[in-house]
Coordinates of C-alpha atoms and ligand atoms in Angstrom, one line a residue:
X178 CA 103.9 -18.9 -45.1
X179 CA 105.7 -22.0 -43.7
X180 CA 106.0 -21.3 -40.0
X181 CA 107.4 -23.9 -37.1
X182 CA 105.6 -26.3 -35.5
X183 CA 106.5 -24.9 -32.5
X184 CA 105.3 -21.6 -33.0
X185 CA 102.0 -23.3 -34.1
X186 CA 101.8 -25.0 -30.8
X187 CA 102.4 -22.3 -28.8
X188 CA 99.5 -20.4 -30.0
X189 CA 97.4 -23.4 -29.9
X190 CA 98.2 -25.3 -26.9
X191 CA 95.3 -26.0 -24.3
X192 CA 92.7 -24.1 -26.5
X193 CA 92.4 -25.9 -29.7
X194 CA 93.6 -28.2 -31.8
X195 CA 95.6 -27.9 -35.7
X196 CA 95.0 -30.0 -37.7
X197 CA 97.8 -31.5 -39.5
X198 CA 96.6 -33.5 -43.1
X199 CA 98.4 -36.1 -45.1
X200 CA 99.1 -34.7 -48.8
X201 CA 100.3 -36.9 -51.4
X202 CA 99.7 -34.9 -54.8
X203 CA 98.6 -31.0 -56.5
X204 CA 94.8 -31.8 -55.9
X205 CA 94.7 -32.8 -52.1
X206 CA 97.4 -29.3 -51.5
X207 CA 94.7 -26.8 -53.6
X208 CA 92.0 -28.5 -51.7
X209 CA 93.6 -28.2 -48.5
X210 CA 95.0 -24.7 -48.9
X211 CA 91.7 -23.4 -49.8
X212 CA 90.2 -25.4 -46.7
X213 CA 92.4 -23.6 -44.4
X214 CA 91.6 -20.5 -46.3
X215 CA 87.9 -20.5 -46.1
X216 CA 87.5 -21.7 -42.0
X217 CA 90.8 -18.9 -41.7
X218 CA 92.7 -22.0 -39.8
X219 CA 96.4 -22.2 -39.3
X220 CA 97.2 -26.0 -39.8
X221 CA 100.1 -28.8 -40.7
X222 CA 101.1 -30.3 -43.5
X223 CA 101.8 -33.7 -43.3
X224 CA 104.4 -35.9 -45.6
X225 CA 104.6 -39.6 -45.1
X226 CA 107.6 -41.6 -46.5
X227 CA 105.0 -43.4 -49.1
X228 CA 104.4 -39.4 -49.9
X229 CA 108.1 -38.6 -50.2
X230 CA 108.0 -41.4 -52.8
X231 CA 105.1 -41.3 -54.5
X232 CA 106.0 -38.8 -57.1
X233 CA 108.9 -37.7 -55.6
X234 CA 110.1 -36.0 -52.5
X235 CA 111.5 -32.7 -54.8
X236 CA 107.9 -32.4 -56.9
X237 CA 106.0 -32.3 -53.1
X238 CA 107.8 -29.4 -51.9
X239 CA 107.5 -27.8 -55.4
X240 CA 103.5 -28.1 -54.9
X241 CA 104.0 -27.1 -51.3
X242 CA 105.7 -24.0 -52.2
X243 CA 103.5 -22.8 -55.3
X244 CA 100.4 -23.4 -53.0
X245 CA 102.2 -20.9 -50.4
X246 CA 102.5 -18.2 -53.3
X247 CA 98.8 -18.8 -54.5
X248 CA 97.7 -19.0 -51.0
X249 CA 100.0 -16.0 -49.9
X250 CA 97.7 -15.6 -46.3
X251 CA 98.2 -19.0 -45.6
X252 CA 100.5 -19.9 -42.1
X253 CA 100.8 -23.5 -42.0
X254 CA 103.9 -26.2 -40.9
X255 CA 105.6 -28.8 -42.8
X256 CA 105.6 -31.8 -40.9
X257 CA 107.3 -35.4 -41.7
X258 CA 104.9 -38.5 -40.8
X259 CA 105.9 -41.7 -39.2
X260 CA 109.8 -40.7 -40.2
X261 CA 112.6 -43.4 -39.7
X262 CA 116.0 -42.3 -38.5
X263 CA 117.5 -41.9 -42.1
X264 CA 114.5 -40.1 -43.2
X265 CA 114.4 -37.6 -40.1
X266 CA 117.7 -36.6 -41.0
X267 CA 117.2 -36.2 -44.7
X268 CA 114.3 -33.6 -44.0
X269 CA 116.2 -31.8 -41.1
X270 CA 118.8 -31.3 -43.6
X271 CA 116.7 -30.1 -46.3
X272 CA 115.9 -27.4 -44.6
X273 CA 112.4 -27.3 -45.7
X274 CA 110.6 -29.0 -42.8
X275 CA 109.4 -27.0 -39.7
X276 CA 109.2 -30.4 -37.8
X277 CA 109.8 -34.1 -38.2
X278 CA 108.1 -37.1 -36.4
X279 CA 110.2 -40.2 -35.2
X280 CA 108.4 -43.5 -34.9
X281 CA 110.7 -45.8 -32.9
X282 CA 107.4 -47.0 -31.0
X283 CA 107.8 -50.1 -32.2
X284 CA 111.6 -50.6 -30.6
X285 CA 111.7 -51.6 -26.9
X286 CA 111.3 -48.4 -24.5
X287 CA 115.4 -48.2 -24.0
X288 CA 116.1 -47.8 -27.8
X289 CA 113.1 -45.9 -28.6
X290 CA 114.7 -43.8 -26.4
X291 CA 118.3 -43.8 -27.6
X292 CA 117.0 -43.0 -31.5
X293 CA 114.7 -40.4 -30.5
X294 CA 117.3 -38.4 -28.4
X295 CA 119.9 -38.9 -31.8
X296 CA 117.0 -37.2 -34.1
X297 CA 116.2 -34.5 -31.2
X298 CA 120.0 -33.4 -31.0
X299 CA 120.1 -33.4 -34.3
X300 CA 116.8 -31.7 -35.2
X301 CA 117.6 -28.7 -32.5
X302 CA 120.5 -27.8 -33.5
X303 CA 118.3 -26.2 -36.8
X304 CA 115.6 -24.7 -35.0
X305 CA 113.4 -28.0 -36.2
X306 CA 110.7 -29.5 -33.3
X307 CA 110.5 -33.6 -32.9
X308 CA 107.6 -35.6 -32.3
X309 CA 108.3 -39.0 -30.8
X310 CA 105.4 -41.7 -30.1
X311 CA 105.3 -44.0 -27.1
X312 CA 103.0 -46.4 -26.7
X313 CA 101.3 -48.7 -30.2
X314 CA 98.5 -47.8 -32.1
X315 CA 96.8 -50.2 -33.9
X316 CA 96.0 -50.7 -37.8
X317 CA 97.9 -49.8 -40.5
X318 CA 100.2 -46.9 -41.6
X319 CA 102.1 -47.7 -44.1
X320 CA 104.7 -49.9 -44.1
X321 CA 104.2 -50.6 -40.1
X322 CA 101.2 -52.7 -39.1
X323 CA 100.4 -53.5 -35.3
X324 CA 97.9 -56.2 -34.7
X325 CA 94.9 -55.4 -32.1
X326 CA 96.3 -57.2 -29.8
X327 CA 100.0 -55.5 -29.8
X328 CA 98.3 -52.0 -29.5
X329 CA 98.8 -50.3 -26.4
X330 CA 97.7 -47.3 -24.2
X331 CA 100.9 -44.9 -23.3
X332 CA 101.9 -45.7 -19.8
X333 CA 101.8 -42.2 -17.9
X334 CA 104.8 -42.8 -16.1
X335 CA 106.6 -44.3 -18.9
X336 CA 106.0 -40.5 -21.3
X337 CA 106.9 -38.2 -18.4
X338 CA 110.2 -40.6 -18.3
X339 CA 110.8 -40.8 -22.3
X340 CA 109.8 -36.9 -22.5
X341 CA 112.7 -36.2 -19.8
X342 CA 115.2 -38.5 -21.5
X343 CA 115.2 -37.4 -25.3
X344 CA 113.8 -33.7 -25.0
X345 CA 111.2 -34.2 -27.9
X346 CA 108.5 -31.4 -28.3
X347 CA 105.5 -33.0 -28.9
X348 CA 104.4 -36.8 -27.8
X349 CA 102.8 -39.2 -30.4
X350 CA 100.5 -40.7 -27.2
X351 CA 98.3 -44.1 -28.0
X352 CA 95.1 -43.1 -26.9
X353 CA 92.6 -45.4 -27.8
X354 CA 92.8 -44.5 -31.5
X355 CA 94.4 -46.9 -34.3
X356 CA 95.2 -46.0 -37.9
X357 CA 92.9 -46.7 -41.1
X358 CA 89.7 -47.1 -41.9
X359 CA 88.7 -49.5 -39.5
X360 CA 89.0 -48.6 -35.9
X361 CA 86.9 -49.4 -33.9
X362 CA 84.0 -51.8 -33.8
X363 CA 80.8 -49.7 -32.1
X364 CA 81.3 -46.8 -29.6
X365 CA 84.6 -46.1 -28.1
X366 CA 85.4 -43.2 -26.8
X367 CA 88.7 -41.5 -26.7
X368 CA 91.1 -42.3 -23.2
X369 CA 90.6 -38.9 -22.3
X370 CA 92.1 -39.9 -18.3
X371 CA 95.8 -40.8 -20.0
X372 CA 95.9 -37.3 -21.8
X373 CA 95.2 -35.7 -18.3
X374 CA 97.5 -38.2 -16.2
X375 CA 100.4 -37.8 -18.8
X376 CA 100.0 -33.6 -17.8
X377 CA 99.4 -33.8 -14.7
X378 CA 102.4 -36.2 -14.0
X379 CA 104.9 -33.6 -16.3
X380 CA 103.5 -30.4 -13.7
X381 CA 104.8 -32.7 -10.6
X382 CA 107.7 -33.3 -12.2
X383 CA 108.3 -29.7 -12.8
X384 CA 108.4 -30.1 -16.2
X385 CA 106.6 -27.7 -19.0
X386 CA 103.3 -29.1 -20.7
X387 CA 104.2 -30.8 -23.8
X388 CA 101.2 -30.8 -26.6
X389 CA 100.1 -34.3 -27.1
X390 CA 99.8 -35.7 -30.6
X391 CA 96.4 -37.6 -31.7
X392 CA 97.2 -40.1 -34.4
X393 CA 94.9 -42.3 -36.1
X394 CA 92.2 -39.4 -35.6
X395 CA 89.9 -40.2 -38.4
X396 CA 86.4 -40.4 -38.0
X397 CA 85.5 -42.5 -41.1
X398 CA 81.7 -41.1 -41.7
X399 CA 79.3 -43.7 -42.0
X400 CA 77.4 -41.7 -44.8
X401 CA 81.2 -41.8 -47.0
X402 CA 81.3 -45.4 -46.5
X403 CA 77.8 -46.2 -47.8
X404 CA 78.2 -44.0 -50.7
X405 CA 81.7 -45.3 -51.7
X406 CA 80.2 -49.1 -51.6
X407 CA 76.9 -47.3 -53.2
X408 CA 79.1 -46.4 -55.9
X409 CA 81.0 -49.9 -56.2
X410 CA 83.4 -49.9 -53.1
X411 CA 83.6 -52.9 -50.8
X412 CA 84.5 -51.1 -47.1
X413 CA 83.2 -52.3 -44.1
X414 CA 80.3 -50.9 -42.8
X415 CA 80.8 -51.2 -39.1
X416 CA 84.0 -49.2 -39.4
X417 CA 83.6 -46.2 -37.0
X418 CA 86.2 -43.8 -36.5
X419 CA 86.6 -41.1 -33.7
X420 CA 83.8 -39.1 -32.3
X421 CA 84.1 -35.7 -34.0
X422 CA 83.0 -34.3 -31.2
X423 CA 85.6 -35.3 -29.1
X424 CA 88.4 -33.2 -30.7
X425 CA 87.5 -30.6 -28.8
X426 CA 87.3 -31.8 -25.2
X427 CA 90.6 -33.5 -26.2
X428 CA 92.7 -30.2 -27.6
X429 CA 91.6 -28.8 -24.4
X430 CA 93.6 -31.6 -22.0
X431 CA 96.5 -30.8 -24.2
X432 CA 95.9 -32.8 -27.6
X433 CA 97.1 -30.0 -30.2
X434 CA 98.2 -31.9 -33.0
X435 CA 95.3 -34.3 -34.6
X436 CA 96.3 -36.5 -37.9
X437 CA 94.0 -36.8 -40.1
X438 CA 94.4 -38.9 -43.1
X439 CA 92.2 -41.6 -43.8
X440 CA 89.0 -39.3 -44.2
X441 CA 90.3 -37.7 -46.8
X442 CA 91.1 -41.1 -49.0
X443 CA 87.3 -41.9 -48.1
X444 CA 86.6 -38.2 -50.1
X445 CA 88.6 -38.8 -53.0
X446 CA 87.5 -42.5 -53.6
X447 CA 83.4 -41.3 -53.0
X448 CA 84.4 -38.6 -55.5
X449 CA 86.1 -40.5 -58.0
X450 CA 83.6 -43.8 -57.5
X451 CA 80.4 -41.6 -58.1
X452 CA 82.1 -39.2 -61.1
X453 CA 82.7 -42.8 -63.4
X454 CA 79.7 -44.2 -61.6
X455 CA 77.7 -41.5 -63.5
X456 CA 79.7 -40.9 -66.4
X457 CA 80.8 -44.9 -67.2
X458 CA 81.6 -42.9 -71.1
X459 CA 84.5 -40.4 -69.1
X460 CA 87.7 -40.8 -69.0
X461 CA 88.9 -37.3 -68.9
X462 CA 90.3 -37.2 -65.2
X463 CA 90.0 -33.6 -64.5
X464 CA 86.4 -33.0 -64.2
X465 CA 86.5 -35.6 -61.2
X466 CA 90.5 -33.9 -60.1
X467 CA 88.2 -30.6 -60.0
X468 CA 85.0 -32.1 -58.1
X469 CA 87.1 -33.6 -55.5
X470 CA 89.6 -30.3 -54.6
X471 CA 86.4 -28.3 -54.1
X472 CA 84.8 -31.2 -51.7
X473 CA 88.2 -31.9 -50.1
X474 CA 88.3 -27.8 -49.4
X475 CA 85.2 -28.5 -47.7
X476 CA 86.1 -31.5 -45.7
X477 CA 89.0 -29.7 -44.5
X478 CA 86.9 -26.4 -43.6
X479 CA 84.9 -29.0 -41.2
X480 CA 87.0 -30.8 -39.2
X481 CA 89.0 -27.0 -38.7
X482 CA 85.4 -26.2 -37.1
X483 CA 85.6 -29.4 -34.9
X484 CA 89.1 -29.5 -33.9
X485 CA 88.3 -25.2 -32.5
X486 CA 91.3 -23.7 -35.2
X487 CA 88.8 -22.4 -37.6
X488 CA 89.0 -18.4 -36.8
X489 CA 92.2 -19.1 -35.8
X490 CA 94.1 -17.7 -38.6
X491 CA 94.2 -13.7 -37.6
X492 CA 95.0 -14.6 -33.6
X493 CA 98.4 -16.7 -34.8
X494 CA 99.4 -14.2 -37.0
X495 CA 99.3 -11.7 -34.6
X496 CA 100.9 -13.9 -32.0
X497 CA 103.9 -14.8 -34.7
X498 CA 104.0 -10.9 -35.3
X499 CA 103.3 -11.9 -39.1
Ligands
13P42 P1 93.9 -41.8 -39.8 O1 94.2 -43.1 -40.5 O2 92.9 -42.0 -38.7 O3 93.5 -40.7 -40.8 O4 95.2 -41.3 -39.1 C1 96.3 -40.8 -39.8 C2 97.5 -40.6 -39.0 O5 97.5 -40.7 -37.8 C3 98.7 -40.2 -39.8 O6 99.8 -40.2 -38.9

């Protein structure tokens, strides 16, 4: 059942976080619906514009909605990823998103401001949640790519201000992470005092707590990325990703949104690498398209254990009077 974001935040704010996963096709949706199933987690579904176009916008929502009906105890959210203004208002108008994300980040703080506010007042006036980002990550997501050296930390001061000025529900906040497989080069650890400064500054402003947004939250496993290049891949290996175990601690400042995308590619292309690997005389693609749902149900499973929603499923249907 397709629920709002909001509603989904509620529940989840300051205790755990959802996790909200990029789908792009049938196999990735089963495997993710099942996920959710099995660790009995609420979570977000989330649809980039490369996503909107891959196939095409009208065959994700068709999957999206035939999952719903095989998964019929399923409560989940339809997000949009990284949206532009056009795009935000072609989903609000749809009527089939519960939320949409507006990435002006890259715009100077003034007109970041001015487009979010537009897609907000827009957004409301259908019941649909925005999340805005302030701040840069770095890496690559999509068609937007921010150097290492343009990324930067959300200024406290600067998100109480933005959150004021355009009413958005939910704030994309750069936190140390950046998107993609390669993040970060040996330990880091997540900026766990911005979280708590961005919160603490919105309670002395009088203002309610607004559930911060954790992009780039991969945690590219080390043991993915030497079987991938095991199997013929060429990644990186110093690529780390986020600290599962820092999903947690995080959710509980007031991160309850956590994207997760690039994990999942790193599942599929181990899958897919080891199945032709193996079998170099294959070339039936479903054996692999069924090897890879039941692993990516799995993957999903874990990281709902990590990020505290596992178990959640029965406690936000009761709060949603489902
Ligand atoms: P990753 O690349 O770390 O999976 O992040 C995805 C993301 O933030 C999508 O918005």
């Amino acid at each position: 059942m397709i629920v709002t974001t909001a509603e989904l935040y509620k529940v989840a704010y300051g205790k755990f976080a959802i996790g909200a996963y990029n789908i792009n096709n049938a196999e990735q949706t089963m495997g993710l619906f099942r996920g959710c199933i099995d660790s009995q987690a609420p979570f977000i579904i989330q649809i980039s514009k490369g996503a909107r176009k891959y196939t095409d916008k009208r065959m994700l929502e068709a999957i999206i909605r035939s999952a719903s009906e095989i998964f019929p105890d399923a409560i989940f959210a339809v997000h949009l990823d990284h949206g532009d203004e056009a795009t935000c208002y072609d989903c609000i108008d749809s009527g089939f998103y519960s939320s949409v994300m507006i990435d002006a980040s890259h715009d100077p703080f003034e007109e970041n401001v001015a487009i979010t506010k537009r897609v907000v007042e827009r957004a409301h006036a259908k019941g649909i949640s925005v999340e805005a980002e302030l701040g840069m990550l770095g890496g690559v997501e999509e068609d937007i790519a921010v150097d290492e050296g343009n990324a930067c930390l959300t200024n406290p001061d600067e998100a109480v201000e933005f959150i004021k000025r355009t009413g958005c529900d939910a704030l994309a906040a750069a936190i140390g992470t950046s998107h993609g497989a390669y993040k970060f080069k040996g330990q880091q650890s997540l900026h766990f005092d911005v979280i708590e400064q961005i919160e603490a500054k919105l309670k002395a402003a009088g203002m309610p707590p607004t559930p911060i947004v954790m992009h780039g939250s991969s945690s590219v496993p080390q043991d993915e990325v030497l079987r991938i290049n095991a199997a013929g891949g060429q990644l990186d290996p110093s690529a780390r990703g986020v600290n599962e175990e820092e999903y947690l601690p995080a959710a509980k400042l007031g991160v309850t949104k956590v994207n997760i995308d690039t994990d999942g590619r790193l599942v599929w292309t181990r899958v897919h690498r080891e199945f032709f690997r193996d079998k170099p005389q294959e070339f039936d693609f479903r054996p692999p398209g069924k090897v890879f749902q039941d692993e990516y149900a799995k993957f999903i499973a874990h990281k709902n254990e990590k990020l505290g929603s596992a178990g959640k499923l029965a406690e936000v249907r009761a709060a949603l009077g489902k």
